[in-house]
mmCIF file of C-alpha atoms in Angstrom:
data_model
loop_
_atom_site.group_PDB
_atom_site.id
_atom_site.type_symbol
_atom_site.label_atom_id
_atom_site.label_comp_id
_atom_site.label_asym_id
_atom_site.label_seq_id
_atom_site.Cartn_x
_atom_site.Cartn_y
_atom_site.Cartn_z
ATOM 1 C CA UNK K 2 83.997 -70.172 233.405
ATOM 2 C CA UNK K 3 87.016 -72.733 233.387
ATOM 3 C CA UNK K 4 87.068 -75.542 235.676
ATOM 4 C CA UNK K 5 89.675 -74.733 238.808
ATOM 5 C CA UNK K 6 93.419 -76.582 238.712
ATOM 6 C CA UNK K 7 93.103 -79.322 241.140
ATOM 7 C CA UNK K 8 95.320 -79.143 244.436
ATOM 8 C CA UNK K 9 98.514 -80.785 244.241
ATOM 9 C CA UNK K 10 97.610 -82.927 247.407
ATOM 10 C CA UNK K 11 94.178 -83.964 245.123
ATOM 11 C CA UNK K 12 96.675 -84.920 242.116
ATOM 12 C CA UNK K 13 98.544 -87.639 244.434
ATOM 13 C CA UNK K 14 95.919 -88.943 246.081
ATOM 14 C CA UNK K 15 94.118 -89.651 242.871
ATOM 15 C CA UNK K 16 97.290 -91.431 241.556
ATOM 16 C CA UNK K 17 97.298 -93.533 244.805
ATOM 17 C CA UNK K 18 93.714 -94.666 244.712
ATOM 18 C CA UNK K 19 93.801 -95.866 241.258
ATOM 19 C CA UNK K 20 97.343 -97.610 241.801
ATOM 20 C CA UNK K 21 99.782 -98.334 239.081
ATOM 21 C CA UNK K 22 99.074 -97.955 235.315
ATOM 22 C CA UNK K 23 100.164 -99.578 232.229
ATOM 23 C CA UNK K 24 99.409 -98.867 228.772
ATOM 24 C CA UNK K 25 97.017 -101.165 226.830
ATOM 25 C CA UNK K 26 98.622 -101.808 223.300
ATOM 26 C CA UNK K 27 94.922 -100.918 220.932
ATOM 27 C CA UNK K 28 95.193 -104.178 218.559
ATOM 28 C CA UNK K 29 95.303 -103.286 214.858
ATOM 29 C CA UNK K 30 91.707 -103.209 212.930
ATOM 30 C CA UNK K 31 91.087 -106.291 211.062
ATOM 31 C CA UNK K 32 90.811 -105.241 207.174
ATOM 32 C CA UNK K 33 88.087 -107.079 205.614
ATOM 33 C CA UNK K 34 87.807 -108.621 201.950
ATOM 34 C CA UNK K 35 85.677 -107.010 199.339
ATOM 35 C CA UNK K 36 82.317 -108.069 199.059
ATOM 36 C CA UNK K 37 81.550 -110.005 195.878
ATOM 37 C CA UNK K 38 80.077 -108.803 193.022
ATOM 38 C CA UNK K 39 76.477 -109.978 193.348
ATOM 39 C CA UNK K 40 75.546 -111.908 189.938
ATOM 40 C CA UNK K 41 71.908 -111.790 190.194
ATOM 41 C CA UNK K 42 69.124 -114.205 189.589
ATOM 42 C CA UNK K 43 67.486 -111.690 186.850
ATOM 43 C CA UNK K 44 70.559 -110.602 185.329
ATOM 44 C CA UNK K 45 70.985 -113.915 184.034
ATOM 45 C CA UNK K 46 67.651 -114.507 182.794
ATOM 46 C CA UNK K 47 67.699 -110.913 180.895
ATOM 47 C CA UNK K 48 70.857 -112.075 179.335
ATOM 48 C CA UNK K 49 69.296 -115.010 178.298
ATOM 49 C CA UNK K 50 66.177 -113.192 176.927
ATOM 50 C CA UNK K 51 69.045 -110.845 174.855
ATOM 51 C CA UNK K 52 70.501 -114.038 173.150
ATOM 52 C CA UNK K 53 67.155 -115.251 171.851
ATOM 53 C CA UNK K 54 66.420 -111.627 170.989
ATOM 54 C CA UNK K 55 68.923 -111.429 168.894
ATOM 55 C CA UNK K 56 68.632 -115.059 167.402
ATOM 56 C CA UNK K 57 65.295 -113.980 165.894
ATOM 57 C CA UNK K 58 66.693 -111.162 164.170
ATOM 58 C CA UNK K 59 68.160 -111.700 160.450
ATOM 59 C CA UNK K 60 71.310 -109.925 160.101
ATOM 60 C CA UNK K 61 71.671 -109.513 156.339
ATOM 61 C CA UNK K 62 68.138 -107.632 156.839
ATOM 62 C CA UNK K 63 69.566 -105.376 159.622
ATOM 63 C CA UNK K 64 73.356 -104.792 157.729
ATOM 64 C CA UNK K 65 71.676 -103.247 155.214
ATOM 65 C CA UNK K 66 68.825 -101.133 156.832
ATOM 66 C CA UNK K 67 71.032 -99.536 158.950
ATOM 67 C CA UNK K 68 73.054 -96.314 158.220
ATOM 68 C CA UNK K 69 77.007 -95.862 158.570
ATOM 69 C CA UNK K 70 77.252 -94.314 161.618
ATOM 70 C CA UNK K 71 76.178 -96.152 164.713
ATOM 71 C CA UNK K 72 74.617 -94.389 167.769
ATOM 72 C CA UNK K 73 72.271 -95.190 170.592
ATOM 73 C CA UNK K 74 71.331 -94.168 174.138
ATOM 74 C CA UNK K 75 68.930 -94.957 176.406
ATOM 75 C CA UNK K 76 66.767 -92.709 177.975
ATOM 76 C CA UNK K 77 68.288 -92.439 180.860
ATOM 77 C CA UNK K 78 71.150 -91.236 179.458
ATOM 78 C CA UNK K 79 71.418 -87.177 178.728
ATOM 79 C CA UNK K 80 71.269 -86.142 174.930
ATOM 80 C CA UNK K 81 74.653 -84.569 175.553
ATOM 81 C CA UNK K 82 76.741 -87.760 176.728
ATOM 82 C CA UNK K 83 75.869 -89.227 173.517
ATOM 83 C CA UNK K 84 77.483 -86.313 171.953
ATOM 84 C CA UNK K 85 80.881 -86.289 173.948
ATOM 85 C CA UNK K 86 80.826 -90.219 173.275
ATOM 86 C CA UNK K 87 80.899 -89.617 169.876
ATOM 87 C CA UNK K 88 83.475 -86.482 169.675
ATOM 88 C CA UNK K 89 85.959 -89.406 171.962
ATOM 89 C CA UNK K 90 85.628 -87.482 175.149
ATOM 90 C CA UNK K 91 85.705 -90.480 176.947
ATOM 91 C CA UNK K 92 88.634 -92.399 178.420
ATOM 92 C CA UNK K 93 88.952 -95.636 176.911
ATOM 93 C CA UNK K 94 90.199 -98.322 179.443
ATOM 94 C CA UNK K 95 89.724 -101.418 177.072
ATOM 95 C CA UNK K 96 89.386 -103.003 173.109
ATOM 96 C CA UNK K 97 88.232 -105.542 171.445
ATOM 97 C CA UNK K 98 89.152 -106.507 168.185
ATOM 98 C CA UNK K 99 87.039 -108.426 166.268
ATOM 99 C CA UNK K 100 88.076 -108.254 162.714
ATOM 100 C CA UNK K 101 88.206 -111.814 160.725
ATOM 101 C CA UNK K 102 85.595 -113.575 163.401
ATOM 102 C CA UNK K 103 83.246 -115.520 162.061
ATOM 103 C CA UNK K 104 80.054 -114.245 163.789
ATOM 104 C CA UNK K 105 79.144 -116.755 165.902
ATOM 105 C CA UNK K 106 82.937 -116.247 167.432
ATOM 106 C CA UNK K 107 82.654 -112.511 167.269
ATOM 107 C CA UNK K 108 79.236 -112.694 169.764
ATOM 108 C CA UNK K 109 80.448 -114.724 171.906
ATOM 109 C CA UNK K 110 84.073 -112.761 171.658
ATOM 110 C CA UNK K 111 81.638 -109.558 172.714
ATOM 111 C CA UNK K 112 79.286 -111.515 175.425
ATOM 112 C CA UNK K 113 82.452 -112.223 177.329
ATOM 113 C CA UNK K 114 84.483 -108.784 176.584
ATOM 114 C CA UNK K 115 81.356 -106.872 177.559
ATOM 115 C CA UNK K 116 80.893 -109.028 181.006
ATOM 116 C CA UNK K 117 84.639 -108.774 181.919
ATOM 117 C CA UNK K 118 84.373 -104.629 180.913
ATOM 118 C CA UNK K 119 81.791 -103.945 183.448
ATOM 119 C CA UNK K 120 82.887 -106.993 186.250
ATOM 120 C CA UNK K 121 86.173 -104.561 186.078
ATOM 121 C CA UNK K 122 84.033 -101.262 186.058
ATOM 122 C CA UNK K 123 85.479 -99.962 182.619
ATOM 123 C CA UNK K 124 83.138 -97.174 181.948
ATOM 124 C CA UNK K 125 83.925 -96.638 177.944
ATOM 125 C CA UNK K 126 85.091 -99.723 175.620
ATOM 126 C CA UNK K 127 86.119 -99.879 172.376
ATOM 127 C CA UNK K 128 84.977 -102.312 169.619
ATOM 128 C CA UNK K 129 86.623 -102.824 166.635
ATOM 129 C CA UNK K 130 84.855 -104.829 163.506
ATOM 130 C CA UNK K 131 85.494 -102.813 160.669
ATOM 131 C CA UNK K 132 83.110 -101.050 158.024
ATOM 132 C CA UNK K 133 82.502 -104.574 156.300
ATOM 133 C CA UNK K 134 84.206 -103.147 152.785
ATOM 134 C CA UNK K 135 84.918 -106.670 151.800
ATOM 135 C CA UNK K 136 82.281 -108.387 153.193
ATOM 136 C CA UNK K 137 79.649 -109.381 149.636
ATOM 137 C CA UNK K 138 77.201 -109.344 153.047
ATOM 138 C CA UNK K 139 78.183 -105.829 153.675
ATOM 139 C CA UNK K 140 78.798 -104.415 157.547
ATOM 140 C CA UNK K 141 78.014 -108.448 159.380
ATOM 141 C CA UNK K 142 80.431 -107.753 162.709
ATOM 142 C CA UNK K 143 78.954 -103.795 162.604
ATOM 143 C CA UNK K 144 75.897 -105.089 162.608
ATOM 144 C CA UNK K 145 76.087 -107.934 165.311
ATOM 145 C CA UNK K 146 77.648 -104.922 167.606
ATOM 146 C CA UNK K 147 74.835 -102.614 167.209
ATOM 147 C CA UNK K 148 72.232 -105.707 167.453
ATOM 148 C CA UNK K 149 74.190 -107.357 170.742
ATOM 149 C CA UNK K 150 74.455 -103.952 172.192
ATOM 150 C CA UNK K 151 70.828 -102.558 172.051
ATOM 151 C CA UNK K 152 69.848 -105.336 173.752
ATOM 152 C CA UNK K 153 72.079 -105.801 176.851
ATOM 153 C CA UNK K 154 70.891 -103.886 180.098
ATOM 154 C CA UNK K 155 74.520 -102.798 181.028
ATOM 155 C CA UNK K 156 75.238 -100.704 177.941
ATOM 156 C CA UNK K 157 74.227 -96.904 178.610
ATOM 157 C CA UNK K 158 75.057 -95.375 175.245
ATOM 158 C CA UNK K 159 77.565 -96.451 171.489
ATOM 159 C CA UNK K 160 78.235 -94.257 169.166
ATOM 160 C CA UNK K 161 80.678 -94.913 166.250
ATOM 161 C CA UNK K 162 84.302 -93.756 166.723
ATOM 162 C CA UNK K 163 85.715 -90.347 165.742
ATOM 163 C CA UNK K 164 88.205 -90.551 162.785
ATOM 164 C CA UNK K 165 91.179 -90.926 165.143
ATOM 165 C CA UNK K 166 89.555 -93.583 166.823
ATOM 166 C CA UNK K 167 88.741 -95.871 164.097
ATOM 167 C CA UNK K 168 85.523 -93.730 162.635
ATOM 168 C CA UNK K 169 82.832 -96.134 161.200
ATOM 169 C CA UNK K 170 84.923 -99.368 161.746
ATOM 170 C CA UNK K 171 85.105 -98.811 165.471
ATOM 171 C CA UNK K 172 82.263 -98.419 168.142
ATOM 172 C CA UNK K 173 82.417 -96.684 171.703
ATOM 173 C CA UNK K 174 80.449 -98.214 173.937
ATOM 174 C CA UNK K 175 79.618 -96.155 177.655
ATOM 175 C CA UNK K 176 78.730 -99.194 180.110
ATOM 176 C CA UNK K 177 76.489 -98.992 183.424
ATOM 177 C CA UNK K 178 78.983 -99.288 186.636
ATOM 178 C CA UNK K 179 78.789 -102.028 189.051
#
């Protein structure tokens, strides 16, 4: 049942007991500024940990034990990612090129490409070191990427590059989001 139409006579003396009106201009909202990025305590430390991990690890000894095609995923990450990673079914928003580094410039190159990737929330990155053909160490820079990325907590899954991606001399790496 609808409410009844008020009187005419109720309609003025409504507007007389309440008296003039004006209209309250409704300020605009004030936009607030992104929260930081937190840069955690343990983050840090786990990076550190990764750095000495991979100190104690020969790479001459893990160049040549390793196979030509680089994949990994951890197990949080479905079997079937890994595959679309490495048929290049992922966007890639960045590269890095590390051919003609010295290794000790190619890690650090990575440290701070990899940190910069996921500050910006890249999810896929390429890396680009080559198959090591003229290296008399064989594969150094593919084997300092594999090494550097097993052990750093932000990377979710590499695989090496399809053919039109760079194959064997190029790795995609999937990286945890922000």
């Amino acid at each position: 049942m609808a409410a009844p139409e008020p009187e005419p006579d109720d309609a003025a003396l409504f507007r007389e007991a309440i008296g003039p009106v004006r209209v309250i201009e409704a300020e605009a909202p004030a936009v607030e500024a992104p929260k930081p990025q937190p840069n955690t305590r343990r983050h840090d430390e786990d990076e550190a940990e990764a750095l000495r991990e991979t100190m104690r690890q020969p790479l001459d000894a893990l160049a040549y034990a390793m196979g030509e095609v680089l994949e990994f995923r951890r197990d949080e990450v479905p079997p079937h990612t890994l595959k679309r990673l490495k048929r290049g079914e992922f966007a890639v928003q960045d590269e890095l090129d590390l051919h003609r580094m010295r290794v000790d410039e190619a890690e650090s190159a990575l440290r701070v490409f990899l940190g910069e990737a996921r500050r910006a929330q890249f999810p896929c990155v390429r890396l680009v070191h080559g198959k090591g053909l003229r290296s008399e160490a064989g594969p150094v820079l593919k084997a300092l990427v594999d090494r550097v990325l097993r052990h750093r907590g932000d990377v979710l899954a590499f695989a090496s590059a399809p053919a039109a991606q760079g194959g064997t001399g190029a790795t995609l790496v999937l990286l945890r989001g922000a």
